[in-house]
PDB file of C-alpha atoms in Angstrom:
ATOM      1  CA  MET W   1     162.086 -62.841  43.740  1.00  0.00           C
ATOM      2  CA  ALA W   2     160.496 -62.133  40.352  1.00  0.00           C
ATOM      3  CA  GLU W   3     157.599 -59.779  40.075  1.00  0.00           C
ATOM      4  CA  SER W   4     155.415 -62.606  38.738  1.00  0.00           C
ATOM      5  CA  ASP W   5     155.843 -64.413  42.117  1.00  0.00           C
ATOM      6  CA  LEU W   6     154.088 -61.613  43.981  1.00  0.00           C
ATOM      7  CA  THR W   7     150.403 -61.569  44.755  1.00  0.00           C
ATOM      8  CA  PRO W   8     148.716 -59.137  42.341  1.00  0.00           C
ATOM      9  CA  SER W   9     147.273 -56.007  43.853  1.00  0.00           C
ATOM     10  CA  LEU W  10     143.494 -55.844  44.188  1.00  0.00           C
ATOM     11  CA  SER W  11     141.204 -52.896  44.629  1.00  0.00           C
ATOM     12  CA  TRP W  12     138.806 -53.131  47.599  1.00  0.00           C
ATOM     13  CA  SER W  13     135.833 -51.726  45.712  1.00  0.00           C
ATOM     14  CA  ALA W  14     132.694 -53.875  45.501  1.00  0.00           C
ATOM     15  CA  TYR W  15     133.004 -53.868  41.649  1.00  0.00           C
ATOM     16  CA  SER W  16     136.551 -55.138  41.754  1.00  0.00           C
ATOM     17  CA  LEU W  17     135.855 -57.794  44.444  1.00  0.00           C
ATOM     18  CA  SER W  18     132.805 -58.961  42.501  1.00  0.00           C
ATOM     19  CA  LYS W  19     134.817 -59.218  39.270  1.00  0.00           C
ATOM     20  CA  THR W  20     137.554 -61.220  41.040  1.00  0.00           C
ATOM     21  CA  PHE W  21     135.023 -63.540  42.597  1.00  0.00           C
ATOM     22  CA  ASN W  22     133.266 -64.132  39.275  1.00  0.00           C
ATOM     23  CA  ALA W  23     136.588 -65.098  37.711  1.00  0.00           C
ATOM     24  CA  ALA W  24     137.323 -67.599  40.480  1.00  0.00           C
ATOM     25  CA  LYS W  25     133.920 -68.979  41.416  1.00  0.00           C
ATOM     26  CA  GLU W  26     134.013 -72.058  39.122  1.00  0.00           C
ATOM     27  CA  ARG W  27     137.245 -73.194  40.795  1.00  0.00           C
ATOM     28  CA  MET W  28     136.570 -71.974  44.382  1.00  0.00           C
ATOM     29  CA  ALA W  29     132.808 -72.519  44.748  1.00  0.00           C
ATOM     30  CA  PRO W  30     131.555 -75.104  42.238  1.00  0.00           C
ATOM     31  CA  TRP W  31     128.165 -75.087  44.014  1.00  0.00           C
ATOM     32  CA  TRP W  32     127.536 -71.371  43.214  1.00  0.00           C
ATOM     33  CA  ARG W  33     124.671 -72.161  40.799  1.00  0.00           C
ATOM     34  CA  GLU W  34     122.676 -73.738  43.645  1.00  0.00           C
ATOM     35  CA  VAL W  35     122.658 -70.506  45.668  1.00  0.00           C
ATOM     36  CA  SER W  36     120.914 -67.209  45.039  1.00  0.00           C
ATOM     37  CA  MET W  37     123.119 -64.567  43.451  1.00  0.00           C
ATOM     38  CA  HIS W  38     122.015 -62.198  46.203  1.00  0.00           C
ATOM     39  CA  ALA W  39     123.971 -64.165  48.775  1.00  0.00           C
ATOM     40  CA  PHE W  40     127.195 -63.466  46.874  1.00  0.00           C
ATOM     41  CA  ARG W  41     126.304 -59.860  46.139  1.00  0.00           C
ATOM     42  CA  SER W  42     125.555 -59.079  49.771  1.00  0.00           C
ATOM     43  CA  GLY W  43     128.794 -60.855  50.847  1.00  0.00           C
ATOM     44  CA  VAL W  44     130.858 -58.853  48.399  1.00  0.00           C
ATOM     45  CA  SER W  45     129.197 -55.549  49.283  1.00  0.00           C
ATOM     46  CA  ASP W  46     129.564 -56.209  53.016  1.00  0.00           C
ATOM     47  CA  THR W  47     133.239 -57.122  52.514  1.00  0.00           C
ATOM     48  CA  ALA W  48     133.865 -53.943  50.512  1.00  0.00           C
ATOM     49  CA  LYS W  49     132.186 -51.859  53.192  1.00  0.00           C
ATOM     50  CA  ALA W  50     134.225 -53.504  55.967  1.00  0.00           C
ATOM     51  CA  LEU W  51     137.462 -52.949  54.036  1.00  0.00           C
ATOM     52  CA  ALA W  52     136.535 -49.301  53.368  1.00  0.00           C
ATOM     53  CA  ASN W  53     135.793 -48.754  57.076  1.00  0.00           C
ATOM     54  CA  PHE W  54     139.154 -50.275  57.942  1.00  0.00           C
ATOM     55  CA  SER W  55     140.969 -48.140  55.383  1.00  0.00           C
ATOM     56  CA  ASP W  56     139.193 -44.943  56.439  1.00  0.00           C
ATOM     57  CA  SER W  57     139.836 -45.693  60.094  1.00  0.00           C
ATOM     58  CA  LYS W  58     143.520 -46.251  59.446  1.00  0.00           C
ATOM     59  CA  LYS W  59     143.744 -42.914  57.600  1.00  0.00           C
ATOM     60  CA  GLY W  60     141.825 -41.105  60.332  1.00  0.00           C
ATOM     61  CA  ALA W  61     138.954 -40.222  57.938  1.00  0.00           C
ATOM     62  CA  ARG W  62     136.360 -42.244  59.859  1.00  0.00           C
ATOM     63  CA  ALA W  63     134.699 -40.898  62.985  1.00  0.00           C
ATOM     64  CA  GLY W  64     134.476 -43.129  66.060  1.00  0.00           C
ATOM     65  CA  LYS W  65     136.829 -45.695  67.518  1.00  0.00           C
ATOM     66  CA  ARG W  66     139.495 -47.321  65.339  1.00  0.00           C
ATOM     67  CA  VAL W  67     138.373 -50.333  63.291  1.00  0.00           C
ATOM     68  CA  GLY W  68     140.640 -53.314  62.802  1.00  0.00           C
ATOM     69  CA  PHE W  69     141.044 -55.460  59.663  1.00  0.00           C
ATOM     70  CA  PRO W  70     137.852 -57.529  59.045  1.00  0.00           C
ATOM     71  CA  ASN W  71     137.997 -61.072  60.442  1.00  0.00           C
ATOM     72  CA  PHE W  72     136.465 -64.199  59.028  1.00  0.00           C
ATOM     73  CA  LYS W  73     133.338 -65.040  60.934  1.00  0.00           C
ATOM     74  CA  SER W  74     132.309 -68.662  61.197  1.00  0.00           C
ATOM     75  CA  ARG W  75     128.674 -69.387  60.511  1.00  0.00           C
ATOM     76  CA  ASN W  76     128.599 -71.033  63.934  1.00  0.00           C
ATOM     77  CA  ARG W  77     129.518 -67.787  65.722  1.00  0.00           C
ATOM     78  CA  CYS W  78     127.373 -65.206  63.994  1.00  0.00           C
ATOM     79  CA  THR W  79     123.831 -64.631  62.747  1.00  0.00           C
ATOM     80  CA  PRO W  80     123.559 -65.451  59.019  1.00  0.00           C
ATOM     81  CA  SER W  81     122.085 -62.678  56.898  1.00  0.00           C
ATOM     82  CA  VAL W  82     121.519 -61.760  53.292  1.00  0.00           C
ATOM     83  CA  SER W  83     120.394 -58.525  51.582  1.00  0.00           C
ATOM     84  CA  PHE W  84     118.249 -58.328  48.471  1.00  0.00           C
ATOM     85  CA  THR W  85     119.080 -55.396  46.229  1.00  0.00           C
ATOM     86  CA  GLU W  86     116.575 -55.771  43.432  1.00  0.00           C
TER      87      GLU W  86
END
């Protein structure tokens, strides 16, 4: 298998996830202009926080019970929320 066939590595920081989403949003979410940018920002920051909690838990650097890898949550099974940062 050639190295170009592998999935590129991706940092789990909010900045990196946001940059990756911005590069793919035209192709993956053509409706993005119809939605407030805060919805995407809060989703990216929540994802980054969940991934950081998972990583810290796996390393033993997080207090409390172990945290598993974040799961996709259907909008039918959870309470929708959004945060406004500005």
